[in-house]
Tab-separated table of N, CA and C in Angstrom:
chain	number	residue	atom	x	y	z
A	2	MET	N	-155.461	83.389	123.182
A	2	MET	CA	-156.327	84.185	122.351
A	2	MET	C	-156.779	85.422	123.114
A	3	ASN	N	-156.870	86.520	122.395
A	3	ASN	CA	-157.236	87.803	122.979
A	3	ASN	C	-158.490	88.331	122.283
A	4	ILE	N	-159.460	88.794	123.066
A	4	ILE	CA	-160.623	89.495	122.520
A	4	ILE	C	-160.384	90.979	122.763
A	5	ARG	N	-160.444	91.771	121.688
A	5	ARG	CA	-160.189	93.204	121.807
A	5	ARG	C	-161.116	93.983	120.899
A	6	LYS	N	-161.147	95.290	121.111
A	6	LYS	CA	-161.939	96.163	120.254
A	6	LYS	C	-161.332	96.177	118.849
A	7	MET	N	-162.205	96.238	117.866
A	7	MET	CA	-161.752	96.337	116.486
A	7	MET	C	-161.066	97.691	116.304
A	8	ARG	N	-159.978	97.700	115.526
A	8	ARG	CA	-159.210	98.921	115.285
A	8	ARG	C	-159.176	99.246	113.796
A	9	LYS	N	-158.790	100.457	113.489
A	9	LYS	CA	-158.723	100.897	112.089
A	9	LYS	C	-157.844	99.983	111.243
A	10	GLU	N	-156.767	99.468	111.820
A	10	GLU	CA	-155.885	98.585	111.033
A	10	GLU	C	-156.527	97.235	110.716
A	11	ASP	N	-157.675	96.944	111.303
A	11	ASP	CA	-158.402	95.701	111.018
A	11	ASP	C	-159.346	95.850	109.825
A	12	ILE	N	-159.581	97.081	109.372
A	12	ILE	CA	-160.599	97.348	108.362
A	12	ILE	C	-160.378	96.533	107.087
A	13	GLY	N	-159.168	96.494	106.567
A	13	GLY	CA	-158.912	95.768	105.326
A	13	GLY	C	-159.298	94.306	105.420
A	14	PHE	N	-158.895	93.663	106.520
A	14	PHE	CA	-159.215	92.250	106.704
A	14	PHE	C	-160.718	92.044	106.864
A	15	VAL	N	-161.351	92.819	107.738
A	15	VAL	CA	-162.786	92.668	107.992
A	15	VAL	C	-163.576	92.937	106.713
A	16	TYR	N	-163.184	93.968	105.978
A	16	TYR	CA	-163.852	94.272	104.715
A	16	TYR	C	-163.762	93.095	103.753
A	17	SER	N	-162.589	92.474	103.661
A	17	SER	CA	-162.416	91.357	102.726
A	17	SER	C	-163.325	90.185	103.089
A	18	ILE	N	-163.539	89.950	104.369
A	18	ILE	CA	-164.437	88.877	104.797
A	18	ILE	C	-165.890	89.270	104.510
A	19	CYS	N	-166.265	90.478	104.889
A	19	CYS	CA	-167.641	90.940	104.671
A	19	CYS	C	-167.993	90.925	103.186
A	20	ASP	N	-167.016	91.237	102.337
A	20	ASP	CA	-167.256	91.326	100.902
A	20	ASP	C	-167.466	89.959	100.268
A	21	LYS	N	-166.852	88.910	100.835
A	21	LYS	CA	-166.938	87.602	100.178
A	21	LYS	C	-167.803	86.579	100.918
A	22	GLU	N	-168.139	86.821	102.175
A	22	GLU	CA	-168.920	85.849	102.948
A	22	GLU	C	-170.359	85.829	102.432
A	23	PRO	N	-170.804	84.701	101.854
A	23	PRO	CA	-172.147	84.680	101.266
A	23	PRO	C	-173.264	84.940	102.268
A	24	TYR	N	-173.101	84.544	103.525
A	24	TYR	CA	-174.159	84.766	104.506
A	24	TYR	C	-174.293	86.228	104.913
A	25	PHE	N	-173.326	87.069	104.552
A	25	PHE	CA	-173.421	88.498	104.845
A	25	PHE	C	-174.135	89.260	103.731
A	26	GLN	N	-174.385	88.619	102.615
A	26	GLN	CA	-175.041	89.266	101.485
A	26	GLN	C	-176.546	89.232	101.700
A	27	VAL	N	-177.177	90.383	101.700
A	27	VAL	CA	-178.617	90.428	101.976
A	27	VAL	C	-179.478	90.393	100.720
A	28	SER	N	-178.876	90.665	99.568
A	28	SER	CA	-179.631	90.562	98.317
A	28	SER	C	-178.630	90.455	97.161
A	29	PRO	N	-179.074	89.900	96.039
A	29	PRO	CA	-178.158	89.765	94.897
A	29	PRO	C	-177.775	91.104	94.277
A	30	ASN	N	-178.549	92.150	94.561
A	30	ASN	CA	-178.274	93.471	93.977
A	30	ASN	C	-177.447	94.364	94.892
A	31	PHE	N	-177.114	93.871	96.072
A	31	PHE	CA	-176.353	94.681	97.019
A	31	PHE	C	-175.036	93.966	97.291
A	32	HIS	N	-173.956	94.414	96.644
A	32	HIS	CA	-172.657	93.763	96.747
A	32	HIS	C	-171.959	94.179	98.036
A	33	GLY	N	-171.600	93.208	98.816
A	33	GLY	CA	-170.902	93.499	100.064
A	33	GLY	C	-171.845	94.034	101.117
A	34	VAL	N	-171.300	94.338	102.255
A	34	VAL	CA	-172.112	94.799	103.366
A	34	VAL	C	-171.744	96.226	103.730
A	35	TRP	N	-170.533	96.435	104.136
A	35	TRP	CA	-170.085	97.750	104.594
A	35	TRP	C	-168.901	98.194	103.742
A	36	SER	N	-168.851	99.467	103.414
A	36	SER	CA	-167.673	100.007	102.732
A	36	SER	C	-166.556	100.186	103.768
A	37	LYS	N	-165.348	100.354	103.292
A	37	LYS	CA	-164.229	100.602	104.205
A	37	LYS	C	-164.455	101.896	104.985
A	38	GLU	N	-165.028	102.895	104.324
A	38	GLU	CA	-165.308	104.162	105.007
A	38	GLU	C	-166.338	103.957	106.120
A	39	GLN	N	-167.387	103.206	105.817
A	39	GLN	CA	-168.406	102.921	106.834
A	39	GLN	C	-167.802	102.162	108.013
A	40	LEU	N	-166.952	101.190	107.733
A	40	LEU	CA	-166.306	100.444	108.818
A	40	LEU	C	-165.464	101.372	109.688
A	41	GLY	N	-164.742	102.289	109.059
A	41	GLY	CA	-163.929	103.230	109.821
A	41	GLY	C	-164.759	104.107	110.740
A	42	THR	N	-165.889	104.585	110.235
A	42	THR	CA	-166.790	105.389	111.059
A	42	THR	C	-167.384	104.554	112.182
A	43	TRP	N	-167.759	103.319	111.854
A	43	TRP	CA	-168.381	102.444	112.840
A	43	TRP	C	-167.411	102.092	113.960
A	44	ILE	N	-166.180	101.818	113.600
A	44	ILE	CA	-165.165	101.485	114.608
A	44	ILE	C	-165.002	102.628	115.602
A	45	ALA	N	-165.138	103.860	115.131
A	45	ALA	CA	-164.969	105.029	115.993
A	45	ALA	C	-166.169	105.272	116.917
A	46	SER	N	-167.277	104.589	116.669
A	46	SER	CA	-168.486	104.782	117.473
A	46	SER	C	-168.279	104.293	118.904
A	47	GLU	N	-168.707	105.097	119.841
A	47	GLU	CA	-168.643	104.703	121.255
A	47	GLU	C	-169.868	103.894	121.666
A	48	GLU	N	-170.931	103.936	120.862
A	48	GLU	CA	-172.180	103.268	121.213
A	48	GLU	C	-172.202	101.800	120.834
A	49	ASP	N	-171.531	101.439	119.749
A	49	ASP	CA	-171.609	100.091	119.217
A	49	ASP	C	-170.459	99.229	119.737
A	50	VAL	N	-170.565	97.926	119.481
A	50	VAL	CA	-169.559	96.977	119.963
A	50	VAL	C	-169.019	96.211	118.765
A	51	LEU	N	-167.761	96.430	118.469
A	51	LEU	CA	-167.076	95.720	117.391
A	51	LEU	C	-165.817	95.097	117.988
A	52	LEU	N	-165.768	93.778	117.992
A	52	LEU	CA	-164.688	93.055	118.641
A	52	LEU	C	-164.034	92.076	117.678
A	53	VAL	N	-162.748	91.805	117.910
A	53	VAL	CA	-162.058	90.757	117.169
A	53	VAL	C	-161.425	89.788	118.157
A	54	ALA	N	-161.298	88.555	117.705
A	54	ALA	CA	-160.536	87.543	118.435
A	54	ALA	C	-159.245	87.359	117.655
A	55	GLU	N	-158.123	87.489	118.344
A	55	GLU	CA	-156.854	87.345	117.644
A	55	GLU	C	-155.857	86.569	118.483
A	56	GLU	N	-154.905	85.998	117.787
A	56	GLU	CA	-153.811	85.307	118.448
A	56	GLU	C	-152.577	85.476	117.574
A	57	LEU	N	-151.498	85.935	118.174
A	57	LEU	CA	-150.242	86.169	117.465
A	57	LEU	C	-150.446	87.035	116.216
A	58	GLY	N	-151.312	88.057	116.348
A	58	GLY	CA	-151.555	88.990	115.262
A	58	GLY	C	-152.525	88.500	114.201
A	59	GLU	N	-153.023	87.268	114.314
A	59	GLU	CA	-153.971	86.725	113.346
A	59	GLU	C	-155.394	86.908	113.858
A	60	ILE	N	-156.238	87.534	113.045
A	60	ILE	CA	-157.650	87.667	113.397
A	60	ILE	C	-158.328	86.343	113.076
A	61	MET	N	-158.902	85.737	114.109
A	61	MET	CA	-159.565	84.445	113.961
A	61	MET	C	-161.075	84.597	113.879
A	62	GLY	N	-161.598	85.751	114.293
A	62	GLY	CA	-163.032	85.975	114.254
A	62	GLY	C	-163.367	87.393	114.653
A	63	PHE	N	-164.616	87.779	114.415
A	63	PHE	CA	-165.070	89.099	114.837
A	63	PHE	C	-166.575	89.088	115.028
A	64	ILE	N	-167.050	90.073	115.785
A	64	ILE	CA	-168.484	90.311	115.972
A	64	ILE	C	-168.710	91.810	115.862
A	65	MET	N	-169.812	92.177	115.201
A	65	MET	CA	-170.147	93.580	114.996
A	65	MET	C	-171.592	93.776	115.449
A	66	ILE	N	-171.772	94.573	116.497
A	66	ILE	CA	-173.093	94.758	117.095
A	66	ILE	C	-173.444	96.245	117.106
A	67	ALA	N	-174.580	96.575	116.510
A	67	ALA	CA	-175.084	97.949	116.515
A	67	ALA	C	-176.009	98.118	117.719
A	68	HIS	N	-175.766	99.165	118.490
A	68	HIS	CA	-176.574	99.441	119.682
A	68	HIS	C	-177.361	100.726	119.468
A	69	HIS	N	-178.682	100.645	119.597
A	69	HIS	CA	-179.547	101.809	119.465
A	69	HIS	C	-179.851	102.320	120.871
A	70	LYS	N	-179.115	103.340	121.263
A	70	LYS	CA	-179.182	103.832	122.638
A	70	LYS	C	-180.590	104.254	123.089
A	71	PRO	N	-181.379	104.978	122.270
A	71	PRO	CA	-182.692	105.408	122.771
A	71	PRO	C	-183.618	104.264	123.188
A	72	THR	N	-183.516	103.107	122.511
A	72	THR	CA	-184.415	101.993	122.832
A	72	THR	C	-183.741	100.887	123.636
A	73	GLY	N	-182.420	100.871	123.661
A	73	GLY	CA	-181.700	99.797	124.338
A	73	GLY	C	-181.594	98.528	123.516
A	74	LYS	N	-182.078	98.572	122.279
A	74	LYS	CA	-182.030	97.395	121.405
A	74	LYS	C	-180.682	97.325	120.691
A	75	SER	N	-180.113	96.146	120.654
A	75	SER	CA	-178.856	95.925	119.943
A	75	SER	C	-179.046	94.825	118.913
A	76	THR	N	-178.359	94.963	117.792
A	76	THR	CA	-178.477	94.009	116.698
A	76	THR	C	-177.106	93.468	116.325
A	77	ILE	N	-176.965	92.150	116.380
A	77	ILE	CA	-175.733	91.532	115.878
A	77	ILE	C	-175.810	91.615	114.360
A	78	GLU	N	-174.988	92.458	113.787
A	78	GLU	CA	-174.992	92.651	112.343
A	78	GLU	C	-174.188	91.564	111.643
A	79	ASN	N	-173.026	91.253	112.181
A	79	ASN	CA	-172.170	90.233	111.591
A	79	ASN	C	-171.382	89.531	112.688
A	80	MET	N	-171.209	88.223	112.526
A	80	MET	CA	-170.307	87.455	113.377
A	80	MET	C	-169.655	86.418	112.487
A	81	TRP	N	-168.349	86.277	112.618
A	81	TRP	CA	-167.601	85.384	111.745
A	81	TRP	C	-166.430	84.794	112.509
A	82	VAL	N	-166.171	83.516	112.281
A	82	VAL	CA	-164.971	82.838	112.775
A	82	VAL	C	-164.398	82.058	111.599
A	83	SER	N	-163.092	82.150	111.401
A	83	SER	CA	-162.458	81.445	110.283
A	83	SER	C	-162.707	79.943	110.408
A	84	GLU	N	-162.838	79.286	109.278
A	84	GLU	CA	-163.168	77.861	109.280
A	84	GLU	C	-162.172	77.035	110.084
A	85	GLU	N	-160.897	77.358	109.980
A	85	GLU	CA	-159.891	76.562	110.695
A	85	GLU	C	-159.918	76.764	112.213
A	86	HIS	N	-160.643	77.793	112.673
A	86	HIS	CA	-160.717	78.060	114.115
A	86	HIS	C	-162.107	77.823	114.698
A	87	ARG	N	-163.003	77.249	113.899
A	87	ARG	CA	-164.356	76.978	114.401
A	87	ARG	C	-164.347	75.794	115.362
A	88	LYS	N	-165.375	75.747	116.186
A	88	LYS	CA	-165.559	74.677	117.186
A	88	LYS	C	-164.503	74.734	118.284
A	89	LYS	N	-163.966	75.941	118.535
A	89	LYS	CA	-162.979	76.138	119.596
A	89	LYS	C	-163.476	77.136	120.647
A	90	GLY	N	-164.738	77.535	120.559
A	90	GLY	CA	-165.304	78.456	121.535
A	90	GLY	C	-165.062	79.922	121.248
A	91	ILE	N	-164.521	80.236	120.088
A	91	ILE	CA	-164.208	81.633	119.762
A	91	ILE	C	-165.481	82.458	119.610
A	92	ALA	N	-166.458	81.935	118.884
A	92	ALA	CA	-167.720	82.666	118.714
A	92	ALA	C	-168.361	82.919	120.070
A	93	GLN	N	-168.318	81.938	120.950
A	93	GLN	CA	-168.915	82.100	122.273
A	93	GLN	C	-168.204	83.193	123.061
A	94	LYS	N	-166.880	83.230	122.980
A	94	LYS	CA	-166.131	84.267	123.695
A	94	LYS	C	-166.431	85.653	123.132
A	95	LEU	N	-166.523	85.766	121.817
A	95	LEU	CA	-166.877	87.045	121.202
A	95	LEU	C	-168.283	87.474	121.623
A	96	PHE	N	-169.221	86.547	121.575
A	96	PHE	CA	-170.599	86.824	121.958
A	96	PHE	C	-170.684	87.247	123.422
A	97	ASP	N	-170.061	86.492	124.305
A	97	ASP	CA	-170.118	86.797	125.738
A	97	ASP	C	-169.520	88.163	126.053
A	98	GLU	N	-168.377	88.474	125.436
A	98	GLU	CA	-167.765	89.782	125.670
A	98	GLU	C	-168.625	90.889	125.073
A	99	GLY	N	-169.222	90.623	123.905
A	99	GLY	CA	-170.120	91.604	123.306
A	99	GLY	C	-171.314	91.898	124.201
A	100	ILE	N	-171.920	90.865	124.766
A	100	ILE	CA	-173.058	91.044	125.676
A	100	ILE	C	-172.622	91.804	126.931
A	101	ARG	N	-171.459	91.463	127.448
A	101	ARG	CA	-170.948	92.163	128.636
A	101	ARG	C	-170.809	93.659	128.343
A	102	GLU	N	-170.222	94.002	127.199
A	102	GLU	CA	-170.059	95.416	126.840
A	102	GLU	C	-171.402	96.098	126.594
A	103	LEU	N	-172.326	95.391	125.957
A	103	LEU	CA	-173.647	95.983	125.699
A	103	LEU	C	-174.359	96.343	126.992
A	104	LYS	N	-174.236	95.504	127.996
A	104	LYS	CA	-174.879	95.788	129.278
A	104	LYS	C	-174.360	97.085	129.873
A	105	THR	N	-173.072	97.378	129.693
A	105	THR	CA	-172.508	98.618	130.225
A	105	THR	C	-173.021	99.846	129.468
A	106	LYS	N	-173.557	99.622	128.271
A	106	LYS	CA	-174.073	100.715	127.448
A	106	LYS	C	-175.581	100.888	127.593
A	107	GLY	N	-176.205	100.071	128.435
A	107	GLY	CA	-177.633	100.184	128.670
A	107	GLY	C	-178.493	99.332	127.755
A	108	SER	N	-177.894	98.417	127.027
A	108	SER	CA	-178.682	97.555	126.160
A	108	SER	C	-179.520	96.596	126.998
A	109	ASN	N	-180.761	96.392	126.556
A	109	ASN	CA	-181.637	95.466	127.276
A	109	ASN	C	-182.190	94.368	126.383
A	110	TYR	N	-181.784	94.353	125.122
A	110	TYR	CA	-182.292	93.371	124.170
A	110	TYR	C	-181.284	93.244	123.041
A	111	VAL	N	-181.002	92.018	122.632
A	111	VAL	CA	-180.116	91.802	121.489
A	111	VAL	C	-180.810	90.842	120.531
A	112	CYS	N	-180.695	91.145	119.252
A	112	CYS	CA	-181.299	90.293	118.235
A	112	CYS	C	-180.308	90.106	117.095
A	113	ALA	N	-180.623	89.177	116.226
A	113	ALA	CA	-179.785	88.917	115.059
A	113	ALA	C	-180.648	88.339	113.955
A	114	MET	N	-180.252	88.568	112.731
A	114	MET	CA	-180.872	87.918	111.590
A	114	MET	C	-179.853	86.928	111.037
A	115	ALA	N	-180.327	85.768	110.641
A	115	ALA	CA	-179.434	84.772	110.045
A	115	ALA	C	-180.140	84.154	108.848
A	116	ASP	N	-179.382	83.916	107.822
A	116	ASP	CA	-179.914	83.236	106.655
A	116	ASP	C	-180.481	81.888	107.081
A	117	LYS	N	-181.595	81.493	106.491
A	117	LYS	CA	-182.239	80.243	106.888
A	117	LYS	C	-181.357	79.026	106.619
A	118	GLU	N	-180.350	79.169	105.768
A	118	GLU	CA	-179.419	78.070	105.469
A	118	GLU	C	-178.198	78.085	106.391
A	119	ASN	N	-178.042	79.122	107.185
A	119	ASN	CA	-176.860	79.258	108.045
A	119	ASN	C	-177.101	78.538	109.376
A	120	SER	N	-177.037	77.215	109.328
A	120	SER	CA	-177.343	76.413	110.514
A	120	SER	C	-176.370	76.675	111.656
A	121	ASN	N	-175.115	76.992	111.356
A	121	ASN	CA	-174.154	77.290	112.428
A	121	ASN	C	-174.631	78.473	113.270
A	122	MET	N	-175.032	79.552	112.609
A	122	MET	CA	-175.467	80.743	113.332
A	122	MET	C	-176.806	80.513	114.014
A	123	LEU	N	-177.727	79.867	113.321
A	123	LEU	CA	-179.037	79.601	113.915
A	123	LEU	C	-178.904	78.734	115.166
A	124	ASN	N	-178.079	77.700	115.100
A	124	ASN	CA	-177.860	76.835	116.270
A	124	ASN	C	-177.162	77.590	117.388
A	125	PHE	N	-176.203	78.433	117.035
A	125	PHE	CA	-175.481	79.229	118.033
A	125	PHE	C	-176.449	80.147	118.781
A	126	LEU	N	-177.295	80.835	118.040
A	126	LEU	CA	-178.249	81.750	118.664
A	126	LEU	C	-179.230	80.997	119.559
A	127	GLN	N	-179.704	79.853	119.105
A	127	GLN	CA	-180.616	79.047	119.914
A	127	GLN	C	-179.926	78.580	121.190
A	128	LYS	N	-178.693	78.118	121.062
A	128	LYS	CA	-177.927	77.660	122.230
A	128	LYS	C	-177.762	78.780	123.259
A	129	ASN	N	-177.728	80.013	122.785
A	129	ASN	CA	-177.543	81.161	123.673
A	129	ASN	C	-178.856	81.814	124.079
A	130	GLY	N	-179.951	81.089	123.913
A	130	GLY	CA	-181.236	81.530	124.454
A	130	GLY	C	-182.029	82.487	123.603
A	131	ALA	N	-181.638	82.684	122.342
A	131	ALA	CA	-182.387	83.599	121.480
A	131	ALA	C	-183.689	82.937	121.040
A	132	ASP	N	-184.786	83.656	121.205
A	132	ASP	CA	-186.081	83.159	120.748
A	132	ASP	C	-186.093	83.079	119.232
A	133	LYS	N	-186.810	82.092	118.711
A	133	LYS	CA	-186.991	81.987	117.265
A	133	LYS	C	-188.152	82.885	116.877
A	134	GLY	N	-187.862	83.868	116.049
A	134	GLY	CA	-188.890	84.810	115.627
A	134	GLY	C	-189.548	84.389	114.324
A	135	HIS	N	-190.250	85.303	113.726
A	135	HIS	CA	-190.952	85.081	112.463
A	135	HIS	C	-189.970	85.117	111.300
A	136	LEU	N	-190.359	84.521	110.193
A	136	LEU	CA	-189.563	84.605	108.968
A	136	LEU	C	-189.975	85.867	108.220
A	137	PHE	N	-188.988	86.576	107.673
A	137	PHE	CA	-189.232	87.825	106.962
A	137	PHE	C	-188.530	87.796	105.614
A	138	TYR	N	-188.964	88.645	104.726
A	138	TYR	CA	-188.244	88.888	103.485
A	138	TYR	C	-187.467	90.181	103.637
A	139	TRP	N	-186.244	90.171	103.193
A	139	TRP	CA	-185.424	91.376	103.218
A	139	TRP	C	-185.805	92.258	102.046
A	140	ARG	N	-186.020	93.509	102.308
A	140	ARG	CA	-186.242	94.512	101.266
A	140	ARG	C	-185.308	95.663	101.574
A	141	GLY	N	-184.544	96.080	100.601
A	141	GLY	CA	-183.603	97.163	100.839
A	141	GLY	C	-183.479	98.045	99.604
A	142	LYS	N	-183.014	99.260	99.832
A	142	LYS	CA	-182.825	100.225	98.743
A	142	LYS	C	-181.690	101.154	99.128
A	143	GLY	N	-180.722	101.259	98.246
A	143	GLY	CA	-179.655	102.212	98.465
A	143	GLY	C	-180.182	103.631	98.391
A	144	ILE	N	-179.675	104.506	99.268
A	144	ILE	CA	-180.106	105.915	99.204
A	144	ILE	C	-178.895	106.827	99.263
């Protein structure tokens, strides 16, 4: 298995996962997460960390982390591993490589939001030392 930077040719696959993964949906009125155009712009960013895990050309998982350079805060926006490849350490490898890259960019804090029903992600974050924060309601508005 290889962990590498996300590339433009990955956009179609990543978009299809982001569009259908229920845990990536932040509200019933906001369909999907990122447009293909947004993903293309994001992939080109030198500040953020977008990685995929692949083997023999098959994407088995990905992590997308936004890094805010002025504050050093980074946010795991999305992390996904295909069901058939879960429990094989792929998420851990993506996370570890993401943290390694963030450190080179000056990040000093990483956080993530997870749906309260997403026990896999909540347990993963706890296992990796993430503090349990307060519960919030998501409020969003397209502009």
